[in-house]
Structure formats: C-alpha cells, structure tokens
C-alpha cells in the first residue's frame, strides 16, 4: 500500500477515462527506412502517448531508451516515462530506434524523423512546434545529445533531458560498448569527434536537464559533467543533478533511492520555461 501511494505521488498519475487519452503505435517510416544498418528485421517505431485534450500543454517529447546501442531498455526508460509525461499533459513518443551495428548515422536518422513526425502532426496532436524536446538514457542519452548538438531545421529539438548519458566517444571516458556498437572497432578520429557531443556544443544548442549518479561505474559521470560545462561555457541554460548513489540505469525504478527527489527536480525544471 505504501509503495502504491509513493508511486502515485512520484508520477502524479491521474485516473482518466479510456476516451480522455490515447496510446498507439506507428511505424516511423512508410516503406524502406533510410541508412541501412545491415539488420533486415530491425524496424523503427513510435509509441505515442496523447494526453487528455483539456490538459494538453502543447509540449511534446521524444524518449530514447538506452541499451548500449545493442538493445533497448524500453520499459523503465521508455514506456513508463511516456505515461508520466502523458499524465502531465505532455505528448510523448517512445522511440524504438534501430541499432547502428557500426552504421553511426542510423539512430540519429531515426531520432530526427521522430521529431519531424511530431511537427508534422502538431495540429492534430495539439503540439506547439516550438516546444518539442528529446530525452535519452545512457546510450539513448548520447543519441539525444547528438541530435541536440548536430541536427538542424525541423529535426532540431527545443530542449533536451539526459539521464546518465554517454556523451563522448573518446577512449578512456566513453562507454566502450556503446562506442564499438555505434562506430565500429576502429573508428576514425573524425567520427570520434563528430559523435563526441561535448565537442559540438554551440550557443544554438537547446537548454538541458542532466541527471546522473556519482557512483556510476558503467558510464563515467565525467560524461554528463563535461557536457554541462560546455553548455555553461556557451551560455546555454542547463541544470545538472548529481545524486550520491544509484549507479547506472535506474530509469523510472522506484527502488532508486533518490527517485522522488529526481521527479521533483525534473518537474521544477519543466515548469521553469
């Protein structure tokens, strides 16, 4: 009972009738996807969470689960967050992006297409085209930060939310599994730099929320911290939250000791602009 109450408090879930909100799946592409990754059965999809129309804020977000660019932790870093944002009146889309398999442009292509689809459906989904963000966890955080720093035009997000993100592709600080799966075994220096998000921050990079744990032994905390420093250096509004414990990969888990604090921090940040 106590756990149930805590869950409701943490995510502010509101009981809504079946007709008040909507969840549905859709393919990311009509026909063959661009940028072949060599995995014919790997498809890209979206799960859309439309909030109650009366509660819709106009804000929307693409959610990129992590998994080392090898698989997707799509429940705790995807679907549960879709429900959370939906309950706050924010339209959410959980992205099942294709694995790179050494083809570095594939995940970014999928994420950009997801943002374009959000803008294409802005009127029918009650979305403000200038209030669409991207969120990512671990390797999904790298994907979100890559789009935030490199994408342009209709594919560029207006804000970014990163949880324990992989940021750099430089050896010694990166997550080696993500690096290998994204860039292959022997990437060029040019590719390493292109996909090191801290090296690509400019004054045009969108505002950011960054959360991680000090005791993360999977992705060095320096990834998120260095990204924050580059955002600060370029006068990009950013908030960094480093929790003392939690390790890596806590996502929406209630067992994360700082879960309630994290939700409060995120809510406050979302309400700040």
mmCIF file of C-alpha atoms in Angstrom:
data_model
loop_
_atom_site.group_PDB
_atom_site.id
_atom_site.type_symbol
_atom_site.label_atom_id
_atom_site.label_comp_id
_atom_site.label_asym_id
_atom_site.label_seq_id
_atom_site.Cartn_x
_atom_site.Cartn_y
_atom_site.Cartn_z
ATOM 1 C CA UNK A 1 0.000 0.000 0.000
ATOM 2 C CA UNK A 2 2.780 2.420 0.943
ATOM 3 C CA UNK A 3 4.620 1.647 -2.293
ATOM 4 C CA UNK A 4 1.431 2.280 -4.273
ATOM 5 C CA UNK A 5 0.954 5.680 -2.628
ATOM 6 C CA UNK A 6 4.579 6.591 -3.283
ATOM 7 C CA UNK A 7 4.232 5.645 -6.920
ATOM 8 C CA UNK A 8 1.200 7.881 -7.326
ATOM 9 C CA UNK A 9 2.962 10.755 -5.584
ATOM 10 C CA UNK A 10 6.089 10.354 -7.657
ATOM 11 C CA UNK A 11 4.465 10.287 -11.074
ATOM 12 C CA UNK A 12 1.319 12.285 -10.270
ATOM 13 C CA UNK A 13 -0.783 9.777 -12.202
ATOM 14 C CA UNK A 14 -4.421 10.767 -12.627
ATOM 15 C CA UNK A 15 -7.211 8.303 -13.360
ATOM 16 C CA UNK A 16 -8.605 9.232 -16.764
ATOM 17 C CA UNK A 17 -11.350 7.591 -18.803
ATOM 18 C CA UNK A 18 -10.387 5.470 -21.781
ATOM 19 C CA UNK A 19 -11.597 8.161 -24.186
ATOM 20 C CA UNK A 20 -9.731 11.007 -22.423
ATOM 21 C CA UNK A 21 -6.271 9.962 -23.509
ATOM 22 C CA UNK A 22 -4.797 7.741 -26.157
ATOM 23 C CA UNK A 23 -1.831 5.410 -26.666
ATOM 24 C CA UNK A 24 -0.998 3.914 -30.037
ATOM 25 C CA UNK A 25 1.929 2.565 -32.084
ATOM 26 C CA UNK A 26 3.017 3.708 -35.512
ATOM 27 C CA UNK A 27 5.836 2.922 -37.923
ATOM 28 C CA UNK A 28 8.479 5.612 -38.177
ATOM 29 C CA UNK A 29 8.732 5.284 -41.966
ATOM 30 C CA UNK A 30 6.379 4.492 -44.815
ATOM 31 C CA UNK A 31 8.318 1.925 -46.786
ATOM 32 C CA UNK A 32 12.017 1.193 -46.527
ATOM 33 C CA UNK A 33 13.978 3.065 -43.877
ATOM 34 C CA UNK A 34 16.996 5.104 -44.997
ATOM 35 C CA UNK A 35 20.591 4.421 -43.866
ATOM 36 C CA UNK A 36 20.631 0.628 -43.947
ATOM 37 C CA UNK A 37 22.181 -0.935 -40.837
ATOM 38 C CA UNK A 38 22.517 -4.422 -42.313
ATOM 39 C CA UNK A 39 19.843 -5.852 -39.992
ATOM 40 C CA UNK A 40 16.761 -6.512 -42.186
ATOM 41 C CA UNK A 41 14.450 -7.395 -39.280
ATOM 42 C CA UNK A 42 15.308 -4.290 -37.259
ATOM 43 C CA UNK A 43 12.485 -1.755 -37.601
ATOM 44 C CA UNK A 44 11.900 1.725 -36.186
ATOM 45 C CA UNK A 45 8.618 2.544 -34.444
ATOM 46 C CA UNK A 46 6.975 5.073 -32.154
ATOM 47 C CA UNK A 47 4.573 4.576 -29.292
ATOM 48 C CA UNK A 48 2.582 7.781 -28.953
ATOM 49 C CA UNK A 49 1.070 8.975 -25.658
ATOM 50 C CA UNK A 50 -1.537 11.701 -26.229
ATOM 51 C CA UNK A 51 -2.728 13.440 -23.055
ATOM 52 C CA UNK A 52 -6.266 14.417 -22.212
ATOM 53 C CA UNK A 53 -7.081 17.267 -24.577
ATOM 54 C CA UNK A 54 -8.164 19.595 -21.771
ATOM 55 C CA UNK A 55 -4.816 19.030 -20.058
ATOM 56 C CA UNK A 56 -2.582 19.244 -23.124
ATOM 57 C CA UNK A 57 0.125 21.858 -22.560
ATOM 58 C CA UNK A 58 1.357 21.931 -26.148
ATOM 59 C CA UNK A 59 4.690 20.491 -25.077
ATOM 60 C CA UNK A 60 5.972 17.222 -26.562
ATOM 61 C CA UNK A 61 8.969 14.967 -26.105
ATOM 62 C CA UNK A 62 10.714 12.116 -27.907
ATOM 63 C CA UNK A 63 12.044 9.455 -25.495
ATOM 64 C CA UNK A 64 15.144 7.433 -26.461
ATOM 65 C CA UNK A 65 15.746 4.399 -24.202
ATOM 66 C CA UNK A 66 19.279 3.215 -23.548
ATOM 67 C CA UNK A 67 20.917 -0.165 -24.008
ATOM 68 C CA UNK A 68 24.457 0.417 -25.226
ATOM 69 C CA UNK A 69 23.345 0.726 -28.865
ATOM 70 C CA UNK A 70 22.807 -3.045 -28.669
ATOM 71 C CA UNK A 71 19.254 -3.325 -27.290
ATOM 72 C CA UNK A 72 16.638 -1.066 -25.686
ATOM 73 C CA UNK A 73 15.582 -0.896 -22.029
ATOM 74 C CA UNK A 74 12.253 0.254 -23.393
ATOM 75 C CA UNK A 75 10.083 -0.270 -20.308
ATOM 76 C CA UNK A 76 11.854 1.554 -17.461
ATOM 77 C CA UNK A 77 13.486 4.048 -19.843
ATOM 78 C CA UNK A 78 10.600 4.367 -22.265
ATOM 79 C CA UNK A 79 7.009 3.302 -21.715
ATOM 80 C CA UNK A 80 6.868 4.218 -18.022
ATOM 81 C CA UNK A 81 8.089 7.699 -18.875
ATOM 82 C CA UNK A 82 5.545 8.007 -21.665
ATOM 83 C CA UNK A 83 2.804 7.507 -19.073
ATOM 84 C CA UNK A 84 4.428 10.028 -16.760
ATOM 85 C CA UNK A 85 4.566 12.784 -19.369
ATOM 86 C CA UNK A 86 1.071 11.967 -20.578
ATOM 87 C CA UNK A 87 -0.226 12.492 -17.033
ATOM 88 C CA UNK A 88 1.399 15.949 -17.043
ATOM 89 C CA UNK A 89 -0.307 16.994 -20.260
ATOM 90 C CA UNK A 90 2.837 16.474 -22.342
ATOM 91 C CA UNK A 91 2.600 14.489 -25.566
ATOM 92 C CA UNK A 92 5.260 11.759 -25.515
ATOM 93 C CA UNK A 93 6.649 9.425 -28.142
ATOM 94 C CA UNK A 94 8.813 6.472 -27.130
ATOM 95 C CA UNK A 95 11.231 5.790 -29.961
ATOM 96 C CA UNK A 96 12.189 2.243 -30.837
ATOM 97 C CA UNK A 97 15.201 3.257 -32.901
ATOM 98 C CA UNK A 98 17.259 0.860 -34.984
ATOM 99 C CA UNK A 99 20.576 -0.399 -33.694
ATOM 100 C CA UNK A 100 23.584 1.082 -35.504
ATOM 101 C CA UNK A 101 25.536 -2.153 -35.970
ATOM 102 C CA UNK A 102 28.540 0.036 -36.780
ATOM 103 C CA UNK A 103 26.492 2.352 -39.043
ATOM 104 C CA UNK A 104 26.693 5.515 -36.978
ATOM 105 C CA UNK A 105 24.071 7.575 -38.829
ATOM 106 C CA UNK A 106 21.203 5.102 -38.341
ATOM 107 C CA UNK A 107 19.983 6.003 -34.810
ATOM 108 C CA UNK A 108 20.306 9.739 -35.477
ATOM 109 C CA UNK A 109 18.289 9.376 -38.685
ATOM 110 C CA UNK A 110 15.502 7.681 -36.716
ATOM 111 C CA UNK A 111 15.512 10.299 -33.944
ATOM 112 C CA UNK A 112 15.390 13.149 -36.446
ATOM 113 C CA UNK A 113 12.489 11.501 -38.261
ATOM 114 C CA UNK A 114 10.617 11.177 -34.958
ATOM 115 C CA UNK A 115 10.945 14.913 -34.285
ATOM 116 C CA UNK A 116 9.817 15.719 -37.841
ATOM 117 C CA UNK A 117 6.749 13.494 -37.377
ATOM 118 C CA UNK A 118 5.905 15.310 -34.157
ATOM 119 C CA UNK A 119 5.968 18.619 -36.005
ATOM 120 C CA UNK A 120 4.058 17.189 -38.960
ATOM 121 C CA UNK A 121 1.247 16.097 -36.618
ATOM 122 C CA UNK A 122 1.407 19.185 -34.405
ATOM 123 C CA UNK A 123 -2.105 20.407 -35.173
ATOM 124 C CA UNK A 124 -3.945 17.086 -34.727
ATOM 125 C CA UNK A 125 -1.896 16.195 -31.630
ATOM 126 C CA UNK A 126 -2.219 19.688 -30.100
ATOM 127 C CA UNK A 127 1.533 20.305 -30.057
ATOM 128 C CA UNK A 128 3.418 23.596 -30.158
ATOM 129 C CA UNK A 129 6.029 23.098 -32.889
ATOM 130 C CA UNK A 130 8.467 25.252 -30.907
ATOM 131 C CA UNK A 131 8.169 23.201 -27.718
ATOM 132 C CA UNK A 132 9.369 19.735 -28.722
ATOM 133 C CA UNK A 133 12.178 18.133 -26.742
ATOM 134 C CA UNK A 134 14.245 14.971 -26.766
ATOM 135 C CA UNK A 135 15.060 12.733 -23.806
ATOM 136 C CA UNK A 136 17.560 9.911 -23.539
ATOM 137 C CA UNK A 137 19.086 7.441 -21.117
ATOM 138 C CA UNK A 138 22.675 6.170 -21.269
ATOM 139 C CA UNK A 139 23.322 5.405 -24.966
ATOM 140 C CA UNK A 140 19.894 6.894 -25.642
ATOM 141 C CA UNK A 141 21.218 9.981 -23.870
ATOM 142 C CA UNK A 142 24.059 10.036 -26.348
ATOM 143 C CA UNK A 143 21.548 9.835 -29.179
ATOM 144 C CA UNK A 144 19.500 12.682 -27.676
ATOM 145 C CA UNK A 145 22.588 14.859 -27.170
ATOM 146 C CA UNK A 146 23.799 14.079 -30.701
ATOM 147 C CA UNK A 147 20.513 15.296 -32.150
ATOM 148 C CA UNK A 148 20.556 18.330 -29.840
ATOM 149 C CA UNK A 149 24.031 19.367 -30.984
ATOM 150 C CA UNK A 150 24.079 18.342 -34.657
ATOM 151 C CA UNK A 151 20.537 18.427 -36.041
ATOM 152 C CA UNK A 152 19.120 21.457 -37.821
ATOM 153 C CA UNK A 153 15.818 22.838 -39.046
ATOM 154 C CA UNK A 154 12.707 20.751 -38.443
ATOM 155 C CA UNK A 155 14.788 17.980 -36.841
ATOM 156 C CA UNK A 156 16.264 20.185 -34.102
ATOM 157 C CA UNK A 157 14.692 19.836 -30.631
ATOM 158 C CA UNK A 158 13.847 22.785 -28.386
ATOM 159 C CA UNK A 159 15.124 21.190 -25.176
ATOM 160 C CA UNK A 160 16.917 18.043 -24.015
ATOM 161 C CA UNK A 161 16.681 15.772 -20.959
ATOM 162 C CA UNK A 162 19.600 13.419 -20.362
ATOM 163 C CA UNK A 163 19.851 10.674 -17.738
ATOM 164 C CA UNK A 164 23.306 9.230 -17.020
ATOM 165 C CA UNK A 165 24.248 9.931 -20.653
ATOM 166 C CA UNK A 166 27.105 8.674 -22.758
ATOM 167 C CA UNK A 167 28.492 11.897 -24.215
ATOM 168 C CA UNK A 168 31.975 11.346 -25.566
ATOM 169 C CA UNK A 169 33.331 8.760 -27.970
ATOM 170 C CA UNK A 170 36.897 9.351 -26.820
ATOM 171 C CA UNK A 171 38.630 6.337 -25.312
ATOM 172 C CA UNK A 172 39.110 6.473 -21.573
ATOM 173 C CA UNK A 173 35.896 8.395 -20.876
ATOM 174 C CA UNK A 174 33.327 6.790 -23.144
ATOM 175 C CA UNK A 175 31.253 3.670 -22.615
ATOM 176 C CA UNK A 176 33.235 1.200 -24.681
ATOM 177 C CA UNK A 177 30.297 -0.987 -25.672
ATOM 178 C CA UNK A 178 28.292 1.965 -26.966
ATOM 179 C CA UNK A 179 31.326 3.286 -28.823
ATOM 180 C CA UNK A 180 32.014 -0.017 -30.559
ATOM 181 C CA UNK A 181 28.373 -0.636 -31.481
ATOM 182 C CA UNK A 182 27.964 2.878 -32.865
ATOM 183 C CA UNK A 183 31.283 3.476 -34.605
ATOM 184 C CA UNK A 184 32.721 0.007 -35.124
ATOM 185 C CA UNK A 185 36.004 -1.394 -33.865
ATOM 186 C CA UNK A 186 38.370 1.093 -35.496
ATOM 187 C CA UNK A 187 36.615 4.464 -35.901
ATOM 188 C CA UNK A 188 38.384 7.419 -37.447
ATOM 189 C CA UNK A 189 39.326 10.461 -35.387
ATOM 190 C CA UNK A 190 36.797 12.428 -37.421
ATOM 191 C CA UNK A 191 33.984 10.057 -36.420
ATOM 192 C CA UNK A 192 35.072 10.095 -32.785
ATOM 193 C CA UNK A 193 34.920 13.874 -32.747
ATOM 194 C CA UNK A 194 31.650 14.102 -34.657
ATOM 195 C CA UNK A 195 29.894 11.888 -32.133
ATOM 196 C CA UNK A 196 31.512 13.426 -29.041
ATOM 197 C CA UNK A 197 28.638 15.695 -28.097
ATOM 198 C CA UNK A 198 30.633 17.907 -25.720
ATOM 199 C CA UNK A 199 32.804 18.948 -28.669
ATOM 200 C CA UNK A 200 29.793 20.093 -30.689
ATOM 201 C CA UNK A 201 28.035 22.408 -28.242
ATOM 202 C CA UNK A 202 27.323 25.903 -29.550
ATOM 203 C CA UNK A 203 25.222 28.830 -28.379
ATOM 204 C CA UNK A 204 22.406 27.380 -30.502
ATOM 205 C CA UNK A 205 22.300 24.106 -28.543
ATOM 206 C CA UNK A 206 18.950 23.773 -26.715
ATOM 207 C CA UNK A 207 18.609 24.028 -22.950
ATOM 208 C CA UNK A 208 19.301 20.871 -20.947
ATOM 209 C CA UNK A 209 18.414 18.880 -17.844
ATOM 210 C CA UNK A 210 21.135 16.375 -16.897
ATOM 211 C CA UNK A 211 20.823 13.781 -14.115
ATOM 212 C CA UNK A 212 23.300 11.094 -13.066
ATOM 213 C CA UNK A 213 24.752 9.260 -10.085
ATOM 214 C CA UNK A 214 28.166 9.913 -8.590
ATOM 215 C CA UNK A 215 28.783 6.170 -8.186
ATOM 216 C CA UNK A 216 28.027 5.253 -11.819
ATOM 217 C CA UNK A 217 30.601 2.608 -12.731
ATOM 218 C CA UNK A 218 29.220 1.934 -16.214
ATOM 219 C CA UNK A 219 29.281 5.411 -17.801
ATOM 220 C CA UNK A 220 31.820 7.733 -16.133
ATOM 221 C CA UNK A 221 29.996 10.724 -14.574
ATOM 222 C CA UNK A 222 32.532 12.958 -16.327
ATOM 223 C CA UNK A 223 30.442 12.459 -19.481
ATOM 224 C CA UNK A 224 27.462 14.405 -18.151
ATOM 225 C CA UNK A 225 29.570 16.844 -16.138
ATOM 226 C CA UNK A 226 31.769 17.811 -19.084
ATOM 227 C CA UNK A 227 28.698 18.278 -21.251
ATOM 228 C CA UNK A 228 27.208 20.614 -18.651
ATOM 229 C CA UNK A 229 30.451 22.613 -18.532
ATOM 230 C CA UNK A 230 30.397 23.074 -22.305
ATOM 231 C CA UNK A 231 26.776 24.181 -22.163
ATOM 232 C CA UNK A 232 27.664 26.665 -19.430
ATOM 233 C CA UNK A 233 30.657 27.928 -21.402
ATOM 234 C CA UNK A 234 28.391 28.588 -24.385
ATOM 235 C CA UNK A 235 25.696 30.341 -22.310
ATOM 236 C CA UNK A 236 23.160 27.547 -22.839
ATOM 237 C CA UNK A 237 20.713 27.265 -19.906
ATOM 238 C CA UNK A 238 21.370 23.929 -18.203
ATOM 239 C CA UNK A 239 20.760 22.169 -14.896
ATOM 240 C CA UNK A 240 22.951 19.353 -13.585
ATOM 241 C CA UNK A 241 21.862 16.994 -10.802
ATOM 242 C CA UNK A 242 24.377 14.515 -9.397
ATOM 243 C CA UNK A 243 22.869 12.077 -6.908
ATOM 244 C CA UNK A 244 25.246 10.459 -4.399
ATOM 245 C CA UNK A 245 24.114 6.883 -5.074
ATOM 246 C CA UNK A 246 22.151 4.909 -7.616
ATOM 247 C CA UNK A 247 24.745 3.570 -10.020
ATOM 248 C CA UNK A 248 23.621 3.272 -13.614
ATOM 249 C CA UNK A 249 20.347 2.529 -15.349
ATOM 250 C CA UNK A 250 17.742 3.407 -12.720
ATOM 251 C CA UNK A 251 15.294 4.926 -15.188
ATOM 252 C CA UNK A 252 11.821 5.041 -13.639
ATOM 253 C CA UNK A 253 12.561 2.483 -10.917
ATOM 254 C CA UNK A 254 11.052 3.278 -7.536
ATOM 255 C CA UNK A 255 13.973 1.377 -5.979
ATOM 256 C CA UNK A 256 16.265 4.244 -6.989
ATOM 257 C CA UNK A 257 16.844 5.876 -3.604
ATOM 258 C CA UNK A 258 16.591 9.411 -4.991
ATOM 259 C CA UNK A 259 13.595 8.760 -7.245
ATOM 260 C CA UNK A 260 11.216 11.212 -5.546
ATOM 261 C CA UNK A 261 13.886 13.902 -5.451
ATOM 262 C CA UNK A 262 14.670 13.334 -9.105
ATOM 263 C CA UNK A 263 10.997 13.629 -10.108
ATOM 264 C CA UNK A 264 10.690 16.851 -8.110
ATOM 265 C CA UNK A 265 13.815 18.255 -9.776
ATOM 266 C CA UNK A 266 12.531 17.331 -13.228
ATOM 267 C CA UNK A 267 9.074 18.792 -12.573
ATOM 268 C CA UNK A 268 10.571 22.050 -11.335
ATOM 269 C CA UNK A 269 12.818 22.281 -14.378
ATOM 270 C CA UNK A 270 9.935 21.604 -16.777
ATOM 271 C CA UNK A 271 7.910 24.317 -15.064
ATOM 272 C CA UNK A 272 10.756 26.835 -15.388
ATOM 273 C CA UNK A 273 10.242 27.589 -19.094
#
